[in-house]
Amino acid sequence: MEVIHPRTLDEALAALAEHPDATPLAGGTDLMVEVNFGRLRPERVVTLRRVEALQEWDGRRLGAGVTWRRMEAGPWPALSQLARTVGSPQIRNAGTIGGNLGTASPAGDGLPFLAALDAEVELSSRAGRRTLRWDEFITGVKQIQRRPEELITAALLPDRIPSRQAFGKVGVRSAMVISTVSACVLREEDGSTRVALGAVAPTPMRARRAEAMISAESRPSEAARAEFARLVSEEVRPIDDHRSTAAYRRHAAGVLARRLLERLL
Amino acid sequence: MIVSLTVNGQARTGSVAGPESLLVFLRDELGLPGSKNACEQGECGSCAVILDGELVCSCLVMAADAEGSEITTVEGLGGEDGLHPVQRALLEAGAVQCGFCTPGFVVAAAHLLEQHPHPSIDQIREELSGNLCRCTGYGAIQRALVALAGEDDS
């Protein structure tokens, strides 16, 4: 195995240009599980821990190497809330938002926040930079549109971020758990609302019909909130797997989204 | 491939064949078996070490990526001159049964107390939430650390 330890972004991009087959390694919290269980044995690794440029967090530009631990202390409530639910302190000290995007697990806890904001993913290579919206970037279960010579360098958040925000997840216990269902709800002062969900479809998803319905309600009644939950449950596309059943996920998605909405009213 | 790093204040060198973890490297290559190998997926905390000032699971660090790093393992906390205060507190509180999780708890608690000498109970519980004890000695572990923490500084 060959390992390259770049210290600058230019060095990292040069390494990937020369070795497009290389595996980028950030916090290792996903990748090393695959290694430890014998499912992955990379021939060439480009480590990213020493690339300080990736750790920069400048306003709406969240560097790919920003750890959960730093996001916990950040300015946006939903991002802080979700960061605190990721793994343990040990995991949060290592894992990064770029890694969450790179793995693109349906249950990735950072992804509903990015989906709710219509965040973009910045990809860099020696040839330049491009950005893809979250749903152009994540196109299937653990499927991303990163070209081999590209590096995920940042998540780009929009200028306008609603101040009312909430994240929640359902799992078998309250700590150290992979989401069975996760959701992020954002609501503007004028009532326009976004709801993104995780672990209930091949990719993170928005419940667009539920959004349209509840956005028209400036002071949602009990009936409107129930309808919101019903629409969310109808829109999700969950499956049965080792963590839960489709039926439970469908039910829980509606309940969770409604509870988060109610926190913001 | 040769990996050079500092472990418990000493320069150490060893070889890695592939992408194996820092945990495997510490135990099998450097002969430091204090960090325990259990879940290998970052869920149990029994392999906790301090890597460049951060508490991490050594099973989730690629050994090759620890090149040039400073590591503190449980072996670096006690030593022949006596027990670390956390070890003494756990001993006195009867907070060790099978002992398998203990090194991870010792490393995590020592790191917490270094950063916050007087943590609250909530801080203690939060910072140790990545360490599992299956004997279940959580009550005794918490009592030991609360006693050690003394006054809450939160």
XYZ file of C-alpha atoms in Angstrom:
419
model
C 0.000 0.000 0.000
C 1.201 3.488 -0.851
C 0.230 6.426 1.332
C 0.532 10.077 0.378
C 0.361 12.740 3.095
C -0.314 16.089 1.397
C -0.116 19.214 3.556
C -1.721 21.648 1.143
C -4.753 21.478 -1.100
C -2.527 21.789 -4.160
C -0.508 18.799 -3.033
C -3.685 16.798 -2.395
C -5.114 17.625 -5.826
C -1.786 16.849 -7.480
C -1.744 13.458 -5.753
C -5.252 12.667 -7.006
C -4.402 13.890 -10.514
C -1.455 11.549 -10.605
C -3.284 8.681 -8.907
C -7.002 8.864 -9.701
C -7.385 5.366 -8.239
C -6.315 6.604 -4.774
C -8.728 6.500 -1.861
C -9.085 9.826 -0.025
C -9.007 9.334 3.765
C -10.494 11.970 6.071
C -11.564 11.061 9.628
C -11.607 7.342 8.887
C -14.773 6.690 10.862
C -16.525 5.081 7.885
C -13.558 3.892 5.854
C -11.762 2.063 8.666
C -14.867 0.054 9.530
C -14.776 -1.284 5.963
C -11.050 -2.028 6.352
C -11.470 -3.679 9.752
C -14.219 -5.961 8.468
C -12.208 -6.971 5.421
C -14.472 -5.285 2.900
C -11.947 -2.735 1.655
C -8.225 -2.891 1.110
C -7.103 0.259 -0.681
C -3.879 0.032 -2.675
C -3.217 3.746 -2.447
C -4.418 6.284 0.103
C -4.307 10.076 0.123
C -4.653 11.258 3.724
C -6.417 14.579 4.296
C -5.909 15.164 8.013
C -2.904 17.430 7.464
C -4.522 19.635 4.809
C -5.398 22.715 6.816
C -7.242 24.382 3.932
C -9.923 21.694 4.175
C -10.548 22.568 7.812
C -11.465 26.172 7.115
C -14.986 27.238 7.995
C -15.650 30.633 6.504
C -19.234 31.784 6.934
C -21.399 29.787 4.551
C -18.475 27.742 3.274
C -18.056 24.688 5.434
C -14.700 23.065 4.646
C -14.903 19.337 4.008
C -12.514 18.631 6.892
C -14.610 20.337 9.567
C -15.321 17.776 12.284
C -18.620 17.079 14.014
C -17.047 18.387 17.193
C -16.631 21.804 15.600
C -20.097 21.718 14.036
C -21.556 21.105 17.510
C -20.297 24.545 18.503
C -21.333 26.256 15.281
C -23.914 28.986 14.660
C -26.815 26.943 13.258
C -29.040 25.111 15.739
C -29.989 22.195 13.485
C -26.367 21.560 12.524
C -25.308 21.674 16.169
C -28.142 19.362 17.165
C -27.351 16.810 14.498
C -23.593 16.952 15.078
C -24.160 16.111 18.722
C -26.070 12.953 17.767
C -23.294 11.528 15.617
C -21.543 8.608 17.293
C -19.499 9.303 20.409
C -17.072 12.083 21.359
C -14.324 9.906 19.868
C -16.190 9.677 16.547
C -17.097 13.366 16.549
C -13.458 14.353 17.046
C -12.524 12.505 13.859
C -15.495 12.403 11.488
C -16.064 15.255 9.032
C -18.843 16.745 6.917
C -16.835 15.919 3.799
C -16.692 12.298 4.895
C -20.456 12.260 5.442
C -20.910 13.508 1.866
C -18.314 11.107 0.492
C -19.900 8.074 2.121
C -23.400 9.283 1.169
C -25.116 6.789 3.415
C -28.903 7.167 3.327
C -28.579 7.550 7.118
C -25.810 10.184 7.022
C -26.852 12.594 9.751
C -25.393 15.727 8.200
C -27.237 15.271 4.941
C -30.829 16.284 5.833
C -29.530 19.691 6.952
C -27.715 20.174 3.649
C -30.744 18.933 1.704
C -33.132 21.231 3.560
C -30.928 24.202 2.677
C -30.373 23.091 -0.928
C -26.664 23.245 -0.145
C -24.083 22.701 -2.850
C -21.066 20.445 -2.788
C -17.784 21.934 -3.946
C -15.535 19.553 -5.863
C -11.971 20.516 -6.701
C -9.376 19.082 -9.006
C -6.264 20.360 -10.698
C -8.513 21.393 -13.590
C -10.570 23.695 -11.368
C -13.655 23.763 -9.192
C -17.262 22.895 -9.809
C -20.301 22.757 -7.616
C -23.206 20.352 -7.619
C -26.412 20.744 -5.690
C -26.789 18.060 -2.993
C -29.244 16.048 -5.094
C -27.043 16.254 -8.169
C -24.115 15.049 -6.064
C -25.779 12.173 -4.192
C -27.600 10.082 -6.759
C -28.163 6.739 -5.063
C -27.316 4.626 -2.032
C -23.678 5.577 -1.376
C -23.502 6.838 -4.973
C -21.862 10.215 -5.569
C -20.847 12.156 -8.653
C -17.242 12.711 -7.638
C -14.790 12.145 -10.454
C -11.760 10.069 -9.473
C -9.379 13.025 -9.640
C -11.699 15.260 -7.622
C -11.767 15.994 -3.937
C -14.818 17.107 -1.966
C -13.545 20.426 -0.645
C -16.582 22.083 0.942
C -20.298 22.231 1.529
C -21.647 25.585 0.380
C -24.659 26.877 2.267
C -26.984 29.542 0.854
C -26.903 33.157 2.008
C -30.372 32.874 3.439
C -30.628 30.398 6.303
C -33.914 30.349 8.244
C -33.299 30.986 11.923
C -36.006 28.540 12.998
C -34.514 25.109 12.580
C -34.694 21.713 14.170
C -33.113 18.315 13.640
C -34.186 15.032 15.154
C -33.556 11.383 14.690
C -35.076 8.117 15.762
C -32.903 5.172 16.695
C -32.892 2.217 19.033
C -31.352 4.274 21.810
C -30.480 7.880 22.495
C -26.695 7.819 22.069
C -24.253 6.238 19.631
C -26.887 5.136 17.201
C -27.308 5.099 13.455
C -30.535 6.776 12.413
C -33.618 4.713 11.689
C -35.230 7.942 10.529
C -33.801 11.467 10.647
C -35.338 14.808 9.750
C -34.486 18.469 9.530
C -37.191 21.134 9.426
C -36.526 24.794 8.630
C -39.212 27.473 8.816
C -39.089 31.114 7.785
C -40.924 33.895 9.559
C -43.430 34.000 6.679
C -44.232 30.318 7.183
C -42.377 28.856 4.244
C -41.081 25.529 5.423
C -38.611 22.921 4.263
C -38.458 19.356 5.467
C -35.664 16.948 4.589
C -35.461 13.354 5.730
C -32.761 10.712 6.042
C -32.771 6.893 6.120
C -36.176 6.711 4.431
C -35.092 6.640 0.780
C -31.978 5.724 -1.234
C -30.738 9.290 -0.754
C -31.642 12.112 1.599
C -34.934 13.529 0.370
C -37.263 16.501 0.596
C -40.969 16.001 1.244
C -42.097 18.575 -1.320
C -45.844 18.116 -1.067
C -45.726 18.388 2.709
C -43.590 21.520 2.357
C -46.001 23.163 -0.076
C -48.993 22.343 2.076
C -47.587 23.596 5.400
C -45.873 26.650 3.871
C -49.317 28.006 3.018
C -50.348 27.830 6.685
C -49.150 30.828 8.661
C -50.544 29.400 11.904
C -51.050 25.691 11.252
C -54.068 24.199 12.974
C -54.079 20.761 14.574
C -55.635 19.423 11.368
C -52.952 21.072 9.211
C -50.174 19.617 11.328
C -51.755 16.172 11.103
C -52.020 16.556 7.340
C -48.344 17.588 7.236
C -47.372 14.385 9.064
C -49.595 12.321 6.763
C -48.008 13.813 3.641
C -44.482 13.232 4.942
C -45.340 9.595 5.647
C -46.822 9.274 2.189
C -43.832 10.794 0.418
C -41.018 8.798 2.006
C -39.764 5.659 0.270
C -38.356 3.481 3.067
C -37.285 -0.146 2.979
C -37.135 -3.044 5.431
C -33.585 -3.678 6.606
C -31.617 -4.833 9.638
C -32.313 -1.570 11.451
C -36.052 -1.255 11.015
C -39.065 -1.905 8.837
C -40.459 0.220 6.042
C -43.788 0.480 7.846
C -42.218 1.769 11.055
C -40.001 4.227 9.194
C -42.985 5.559 7.250
C -44.921 6.133 10.464
C -41.965 7.552 12.397
C -41.023 9.964 9.584
C -44.401 11.684 9.801
C -44.382 11.792 13.612
C -40.820 13.125 13.765
C -41.361 15.793 11.084
C -44.508 16.994 12.820
C -42.805 17.204 16.213
C -39.920 19.184 14.759
C -42.342 21.524 12.992
C -44.228 22.083 16.235
C -41.022 23.095 17.967
C -40.686 25.900 15.436
C -44.213 27.304 15.612
C 5.908 0.783 4.885
C 7.561 2.318 7.937
C 5.546 4.468 10.338
C 7.337 6.766 12.783
C 5.438 8.447 15.575
C 5.674 9.453 19.214
C 3.940 7.161 21.672
C 3.762 8.135 25.324
C 6.613 10.568 24.806
C 8.921 8.090 23.110
C 9.855 8.038 19.430
C 8.679 4.727 18.012
C 8.927 3.134 14.592
C 7.209 0.119 13.131
C 6.118 -1.329 9.852
C 2.645 -1.667 8.418
C 1.722 -3.957 5.565
C -1.524 -2.305 4.516
C -4.386 -0.188 5.786
C -4.510 -1.749 9.251
C -5.589 0.368 12.207
C -3.500 2.232 14.728
C -4.979 -0.143 17.307
C -3.502 -3.192 15.586
C -0.211 -1.328 15.136
C -0.001 -0.367 18.814
C -0.831 -3.857 20.036
C 0.918 -6.132 17.557
C 3.770 -4.016 16.226
C 4.703 -1.827 19.197
C 3.792 -4.325 21.914
C 1.352 -2.037 23.723
C -1.696 -4.208 24.426
C -3.357 -1.814 26.875
C -5.724 -0.466 24.200
C -8.311 -3.188 23.737
C -9.704 -4.588 20.510
C -13.420 -5.268 20.700
C -15.930 -3.857 18.228
C -13.539 -2.544 15.558
C -16.182 -0.047 14.462
C -15.878 2.819 16.923
C -18.839 1.824 19.077
C -17.249 0.587 22.298
C -14.387 2.962 23.138
C -12.141 0.227 24.532
C -9.390 1.276 22.098
C -9.499 5.000 22.988
C -6.224 6.905 22.702
C -5.234 10.553 22.498
C -4.075 11.429 18.986
C -2.514 14.890 18.630
C -4.565 16.135 21.568
C -7.907 14.592 20.565
C -9.667 11.586 22.037
C -10.214 9.077 19.229
C -10.895 5.393 18.649
C -7.578 3.922 17.556
C -9.474 1.239 15.618
C -10.724 3.965 13.266
C -7.329 5.570 12.654
C -5.308 4.088 9.819
C -1.885 3.331 11.284
C -0.220 4.860 8.237
C -2.148 8.095 8.882
C -0.608 8.357 12.359
C 2.785 9.084 10.789
C 4.442 11.901 12.738
C 1.651 12.049 15.330
C 1.769 12.136 19.096
C -0.158 9.353 20.760
C -0.969 8.755 24.391
C -2.193 5.278 25.301
C -3.250 3.952 28.681
C 0.312 2.717 29.189
C 1.435 6.348 29.136
C -0.854 7.403 31.956
C 0.201 5.252 34.895
C 3.724 3.964 34.946
C 5.935 2.348 37.541
C 5.826 5.364 39.797
C 2.154 4.770 40.534
C -1.368 4.804 39.259
C -2.954 7.683 37.396
C -5.504 9.464 39.637
C -8.302 8.102 37.436
C -7.023 4.552 37.886
C -6.813 5.036 41.638
C -10.322 6.481 41.765
C -11.755 3.565 39.760
C -9.955 1.110 42.009
C -11.188 2.736 45.190
C -14.774 2.917 43.926
C -14.794 -0.753 42.895
C -15.436 0.416 39.349
C -13.580 -2.426 37.664
C -15.077 -5.856 37.145
C -13.808 -7.739 34.090
C -11.569 -4.790 33.268
C -11.827 -4.996 29.497
C -13.401 -1.549 29.089
C -11.243 0.017 31.789
C -8.305 1.228 29.660
C -10.685 3.121 27.381
C -12.479 4.676 30.339
C -9.156 5.625 31.911
C -7.928 7.345 28.745
C -11.239 9.150 28.122
C -11.617 10.259 31.751
C -7.989 11.368 32.057
C -8.399 13.428 28.898
C -11.621 14.986 30.182
C -10.048 15.923 33.521
C -7.047 17.400 31.785
C -9.318 19.718 29.819
C -11.879 20.309 32.578
C -10.474 19.593 36.035
C -13.913 19.911 37.655
C -16.471 18.574 35.177
C -20.170 18.368 36.004
C -21.915 14.991 36.123
C -23.478 15.809 32.751
C -20.065 16.537 31.247
C -18.704 13.288 32.646
C -21.625 11.308 31.246
C -21.389 13.025 27.860
C -17.638 12.654 27.468
C -17.724 9.001 28.471
C -20.744 8.205 26.301
C -18.488 6.558 23.747
C -17.227 3.973 26.232
C -19.277 0.865 26.860
C -19.109 -1.316 29.968
C -20.927 -4.601 29.656
C -20.447 -5.730 33.244
C -22.320 -2.815 33.846
C -20.310 -0.735 36.137
C -21.497 2.651 34.982
C -22.785 3.645 38.415
C -19.471 2.897 40.079
C -17.497 4.507 37.257
C -19.576 7.668 37.535
C -19.223 7.734 41.326
C -15.455 7.350 41.034
C -15.141 10.218 38.582
C -17.564 12.511 40.378
C -15.490 12.090 43.527
C -12.336 12.825 41.579
C -13.856 15.834 39.838
C -14.730 17.473 43.128
C -16.361 20.828 42.649
C -18.327 21.432 39.460
C -16.697 24.186 37.390
C -19.385 24.430 34.705
